[in-house]
Amino acid sequence: SMSEQRVKTFLENGVGRVTLSRPGKKNALDLAMFEGLAEAAEKLRGEPDLRAVVLHGEGSAFCSGLDVQNFMADPQVIGRLLQKTPGETANLAQRVAWTWREMPVPVIAALQGEVFGGGLQIALGADIRIAATDAALSVMEIRWGIIPDMAGSRILKDLVGYDVAMELALTGRILGAEEAARIGLVTGIAADPLAEAMRIASAIAGRSPDAVRAVKYLLRKSGRLGDEEGLELETRLQMSLLGGRNQMEAARAGLERREPEFVPASIEIPK
């Protein structure tokens, strides 16, 4: 299908790789790309041995944003993106960014070239972002007379603070990698961001998969909880890890100075 051509998925040694694959168009987002990203996430989420995900774009850019000509040509497509299925957290436009937050394992984005508008919002959905020295990032929606509507508004202010988020969203200006790293929009800079993202992912894949999932869930949820509920969640997750097969193996391997041999995660993480 068209959506499968647009987005490739691959799983090896516990690391899932999701590749935006429309390099001739700088991975611009058309409906097939939105559907492909949603399908890729769905496919990987169900893999019992998934340990981490790397998200990246083929060619010179991560993603230059919405394929505006494509959407101007068919206004009904916008309806498809913004329509929400009852019972879902997010509509299709939001889901291609938010789905990485809901992924049970950490997601690392490798960013090069243009990371504009919808492309930036997809990257914001990842837990960790590694930028190439040539990366250029922009909350570009204001230039089209619209707002960031792919979950970006939920995430942006948590990363850079309210005032900086406001300035970026209102000006639509383009930032280089250095400034993006300084303000916390990206986690770090690397000459080869894909290699660095893969390195981080395989380091994560070498840790207890139950603990990894618990860390992601805890950090994602605790910011939205009060102190008491946040501390209570911490305790509850810890108690569900202690004495488990992977936790015992992590401790034993550490004491015996050997590589641990983990089994797929069995921790019950609430949806």
Short mmCIF file of C-alpha atoms in Angstrom, two decimals:
data_model
loop_
_atom_site.label_atom_id
_atom_site.label_comp_id
_atom_site.label_asym_id
_atom_site.label_seq_id
_atom_site.Cartn_x
_atom_site.Cartn_y
_atom_site.Cartn_z
CA SER A 1 0.00 0.00 0.00
CA MET A 2 0.93 3.66 -0.38
CA SER A 3 1.26 4.11 3.39
CA GLU A 4 3.71 1.18 3.60
CA GLN A 5 5.88 2.76 0.90
CA ARG A 6 5.90 6.03 2.84
CA VAL A 7 6.99 4.57 6.19
CA LYS A 8 9.24 1.56 6.68
CA THR A 9 9.46 -0.43 9.91
CA PHE A 10 12.13 -2.86 10.93
CA LEU A 11 12.84 -4.69 14.21
CA GLU A 12 16.25 -6.12 15.13
CA ASN A 13 17.77 -6.98 18.53
CA GLY A 14 14.82 -5.37 20.31
CA VAL A 15 15.24 -2.02 18.53
CA GLY A 16 12.41 -0.97 16.25
CA ARG A 17 13.28 1.40 13.43
CA VAL A 18 10.67 3.65 11.86
CA THR A 19 11.81 5.42 8.68
CA LEU A 20 9.96 8.24 6.96
CA SER A 21 10.64 7.30 3.36
CA ARG A 22 9.69 10.04 0.92
CA PRO A 23 13.14 11.57 0.45
CA GLY A 24 12.38 13.27 -2.88
CA LYS A 25 9.80 15.42 -1.07
CA LYS A 26 11.88 15.91 2.13
CA ASN A 27 9.47 13.45 3.79
CA ALA A 28 6.62 15.97 3.54
CA LEU A 29 3.41 14.75 5.15
CA ASP A 30 0.56 13.66 2.90
CA LEU A 31 -2.35 11.49 4.02
CA ALA A 32 -0.46 8.27 3.17
CA MET A 33 2.44 9.42 5.39
CA PHE A 34 0.07 10.13 8.31
CA GLU A 35 -1.54 6.71 7.89
CA GLY A 36 1.84 5.01 7.50
CA LEU A 37 3.17 6.52 10.75
CA ALA A 38 0.05 5.50 12.69
CA GLU A 39 0.25 1.95 11.26
CA ALA A 40 3.99 1.63 11.98
CA ALA A 41 3.48 2.57 15.62
CA GLU A 42 0.56 0.16 15.94
CA LYS A 43 2.60 -2.67 14.43
CA LEU A 44 5.60 -2.14 16.72
CA ARG A 45 3.57 -1.61 19.88
CA GLY A 46 2.39 -5.21 19.77
CA GLU A 47 5.91 -6.72 19.50
CA PRO A 48 6.57 -8.54 22.81
CA ASP A 49 10.35 -8.14 22.52
CA LEU A 50 10.37 -4.44 21.67
CA ARG A 51 12.93 -2.58 23.83
CA ALA A 52 13.32 0.83 22.14
CA VAL A 53 12.33 2.67 18.94
CA VAL A 54 14.41 4.88 16.64
CA LEU A 55 12.49 7.33 14.47
CA HIS A 56 14.22 8.97 11.50
CA GLY A 57 13.81 10.34 8.00
CA GLU A 58 15.53 9.17 4.82
CA GLY A 59 17.55 11.63 2.76
CA SER A 60 18.46 15.25 3.45
CA ALA A 61 15.63 16.13 5.89
CA PHE A 62 13.81 14.54 8.80
CA CYS A 63 10.49 16.06 7.68
CA SER A 64 9.77 19.42 6.08
CA GLY A 65 6.19 19.47 7.41
CA LEU A 66 2.82 19.30 5.71
CA ASP A 67 2.67 18.71 1.96
CA VAL A 68 0.62 21.89 1.59
CA GLN A 69 -0.06 21.56 -2.15
CA ASN A 70 -1.36 18.07 -1.57
CA PHE A 71 -3.84 19.31 1.07
CA MET A 72 -4.88 22.42 -0.87
CA ALA A 73 -5.80 20.12 -3.76
CA ASP A 74 -8.19 18.06 -1.62
CA PRO A 75 -9.73 19.95 1.33
CA GLN A 76 -11.61 16.83 2.47
CA VAL A 77 -8.32 15.29 3.56
CA ILE A 78 -8.06 17.87 6.38
CA GLY A 79 -11.35 16.51 7.70
CA ARG A 80 -9.86 13.00 7.75
CA LEU A 81 -6.95 14.28 9.85
CA LEU A 82 -8.94 16.27 12.39
CA GLN A 83 -11.87 13.87 12.83
CA LYS A 84 -11.59 11.90 16.05
CA THR A 85 -12.77 8.33 16.50
CA PRO A 86 -14.85 8.08 19.71
CA GLY A 87 -12.81 6.46 22.48
CA GLU A 88 -9.47 7.58 20.99
CA THR A 89 -7.23 10.07 22.84
CA ALA A 90 -6.20 11.83 19.64
CA ASN A 91 -7.26 12.43 16.05
CA LEU A 92 -5.06 11.14 13.19
CA ALA A 93 -3.02 14.36 12.92
CA GLN A 94 -2.26 14.29 16.66
CA ARG A 95 -1.75 10.55 16.79
CA VAL A 96 1.36 10.52 14.56
CA ALA A 97 3.15 12.57 17.26
CA TRP A 98 1.35 11.39 20.42
CA THR A 99 1.69 7.70 19.50
CA TRP A 100 5.43 7.83 20.37
CA ARG A 101 4.53 9.07 23.87
CA GLU A 102 2.06 6.21 24.25
CA MET A 103 4.57 3.65 22.99
CA PRO A 104 5.45 1.46 26.01
CA VAL A 105 9.20 1.82 25.32
CA PRO A 106 11.40 4.91 24.82
CA VAL A 107 11.49 6.52 21.37
CA ILE A 108 14.59 8.32 20.08
CA ALA A 109 14.35 10.64 17.08
CA ALA A 110 17.34 11.32 14.80
CA LEU A 111 16.95 14.73 13.16
CA GLN A 112 18.78 16.15 10.15
CA GLY A 113 18.05 18.98 7.73
CA GLU A 114 14.55 20.44 7.90
CA VAL A 115 12.44 19.64 10.96
CA PHE A 116 9.57 22.03 10.26
CA GLY A 117 5.97 22.34 11.42
CA GLY A 118 4.35 18.91 11.51
CA GLY A 119 7.81 17.37 11.19
CA LEU A 120 8.88 19.06 14.42
CA GLN A 121 5.69 17.96 16.17
CA ILE A 122 6.36 14.31 15.24
CA ALA A 123 9.89 14.71 16.65
CA LEU A 124 8.44 16.26 19.83
CA GLY A 125 6.50 13.04 20.38
CA ALA A 126 9.78 11.16 20.84
CA ASP A 127 11.30 10.89 24.34
CA ILE A 128 14.81 11.86 23.22
CA ARG A 129 15.90 13.92 20.19
CA ILE A 130 19.39 13.86 18.63
CA ALA A 131 20.03 16.56 16.03
CA ALA A 132 22.62 16.74 13.28
CA THR A 133 24.77 19.87 13.20
CA ASP A 134 22.86 20.95 10.06
CA ALA A 135 19.38 20.50 11.59
CA ALA A 136 16.97 23.41 11.23
CA LEU A 137 13.87 23.41 13.44
CA SER A 138 10.74 25.54 13.36
CA VAL A 139 7.30 25.72 14.93
CA MET A 140 6.20 26.88 11.50
CA GLU A 141 2.39 26.67 11.63
CA ILE A 142 1.87 30.40 12.25
CA ARG A 143 3.23 31.08 8.74
CA TRP A 144 0.21 29.27 7.31
CA GLY A 145 -2.14 31.11 9.67
CA ILE A 146 -2.71 28.03 11.82
CA ILE A 147 -1.61 26.60 15.20
CA PRO A 148 0.48 23.52 16.06
CA ASP A 149 -2.34 20.95 16.12
CA MET A 150 -0.43 17.65 16.12
CA ALA A 151 -0.08 17.45 19.93
CA GLY A 152 2.87 19.87 19.76
CA SER A 153 1.23 22.35 22.11
CA ARG A 154 1.05 19.68 24.84
CA ILE A 155 4.75 18.90 24.65
CA LEU A 156 6.53 22.11 23.59
CA LYS A 157 6.00 24.10 26.79
CA ASP A 158 7.19 21.17 28.94
CA LEU A 159 10.50 21.19 27.08
CA VAL A 160 11.31 24.86 26.62
CA GLY A 161 9.02 26.65 29.09
CA TYR A 162 5.91 28.74 28.49
CA ASP A 163 7.59 31.94 27.33
CA VAL A 164 9.99 30.31 24.87
CA ALA A 165 7.17 28.10 23.52
CA MET A 166 5.10 31.24 23.04
CA GLU A 167 7.88 33.06 21.18
CA LEU A 168 8.63 30.11 18.88
CA ALA A 169 4.97 29.42 18.10
CA LEU A 170 4.19 33.09 17.42
CA THR A 171 7.20 33.92 15.23
CA GLY A 172 7.63 30.64 13.33
CA ARG A 173 11.36 31.39 13.14
CA ILE A 174 13.95 28.76 12.23
CA LEU A 175 16.45 27.60 14.87
CA GLY A 176 19.81 25.94 14.32
CA ALA A 177 20.88 22.82 16.21
CA GLU A 178 23.00 24.78 18.74
CA GLU A 179 20.14 27.01 19.89
CA ALA A 180 17.71 24.08 19.85
CA ALA A 181 20.02 22.16 22.20
CA ARG A 182 20.56 25.19 24.45
CA ILE A 183 16.84 25.77 25.00
CA GLY A 184 16.06 22.05 25.42
CA LEU A 185 14.17 21.56 22.17
CA VAL A 186 16.66 18.78 21.34
CA THR A 187 18.53 16.53 23.76
CA GLY A 188 21.89 16.59 22.03
CA ILE A 189 23.82 17.13 18.81
CA ALA A 190 25.78 14.50 16.85
CA ALA A 191 27.65 14.41 13.54
CA ASP A 192 25.66 11.25 12.70
CA PRO A 193 22.37 11.46 14.61
CA LEU A 194 21.05 8.11 13.35
CA ALA A 195 24.17 6.27 14.58
CA GLU A 196 23.93 8.08 17.92
CA ALA A 197 20.19 7.29 18.23
CA MET A 198 20.91 3.62 17.48
CA ARG A 199 23.70 3.63 20.09
CA ILE A 200 21.35 5.00 22.77
CA ALA A 201 18.62 2.55 21.72
CA SER A 202 20.90 -0.46 21.97
CA ALA A 203 22.14 0.70 25.38
CA ILE A 204 18.48 0.83 26.50
CA ALA A 205 17.89 -2.60 24.91
CA GLY A 206 20.59 -3.98 27.25
CA ARG A 207 18.65 -2.95 30.37
CA SER A 208 15.77 -4.76 32.08
CA PRO A 209 12.82 -4.28 29.73
CA ASP A 210 10.41 -4.15 32.68
CA ALA A 211 12.38 -1.36 34.35
CA VAL A 212 12.68 0.54 31.05
CA ARG A 213 8.91 0.48 30.56
CA ALA A 214 8.36 1.51 34.17
CA VAL A 215 10.74 4.48 33.84
CA LYS A 216 8.99 5.69 30.68
CA TYR A 217 5.54 5.37 32.23
CA LEU A 218 6.60 7.04 35.49
CA LEU A 219 8.29 10.06 33.90
CA ARG A 220 5.44 10.49 31.42
CA LYS A 221 2.70 10.38 34.05
CA SER A 222 4.20 11.90 37.18
CA GLY A 223 4.40 15.46 35.80
CA ARG A 224 0.61 15.47 35.51
CA LEU A 225 0.02 14.11 39.03
CA GLY A 226 -0.02 15.80 42.43
CA ASP A 227 2.86 15.07 44.83
CA GLU A 228 1.07 12.34 46.74
CA GLU A 229 -0.20 10.52 43.64
CA GLY A 230 3.21 10.87 41.94
CA LEU A 231 5.07 9.37 44.89
CA GLU A 232 2.46 6.65 45.22
CA LEU A 233 2.86 5.72 41.52
CA GLU A 234 6.64 5.52 42.02
CA THR A 235 6.20 3.07 44.91
CA ARG A 236 3.59 0.99 43.07
CA LEU A 237 5.78 0.59 39.98
CA GLN A 238 8.82 -0.27 42.11
CA MET A 239 6.89 -2.96 44.00
CA SER A 240 5.77 -4.51 40.71
CA LEU A 241 9.43 -4.73 39.57
CA LEU A 242 11.06 -6.06 42.76
CA GLY A 243 11.59 -9.83 42.76
CA GLY A 244 10.51 -10.13 39.12
CA ARG A 245 12.47 -12.35 36.77
CA ASN A 246 14.19 -9.50 34.90
CA GLN A 247 14.92 -7.52 38.06
CA MET A 248 16.55 -10.55 39.70
CA GLU A 249 18.56 -11.20 36.53
CA ALA A 250 19.74 -7.56 36.37
CA ALA A 251 20.93 -7.73 39.98
CA ARG A 252 22.61 -11.14 39.56
CA ALA A 253 24.35 -10.17 36.32
CA GLY A 254 25.62 -7.02 38.03
CA LEU A 255 27.04 -8.98 40.95
CA GLU A 256 28.53 -11.64 38.69
CA ARG A 257 29.93 -9.03 36.26
CA ARG A 258 28.33 -10.56 33.18
CA GLU A 259 25.86 -9.52 30.50
CA PRO A 260 22.25 -10.06 31.65
CA GLU A 261 19.91 -12.39 29.75
CA PHE A 262 16.46 -10.83 29.87
CA VAL A 263 13.05 -12.25 28.91
CA PRO A 264 10.30 -10.10 27.33
CA ALA A 265 8.74 -7.58 29.74
CA SER A 266 5.72 -8.73 31.73
CA ILE A 267 5.10 -5.59 33.84
CA GLU A 268 1.47 -4.44 33.72
CA ILE A 269 1.63 -0.82 32.59
CA PRO A 270 -1.79 0.88 32.59
CA LYS A 271 -2.79 2.23 29.14
#
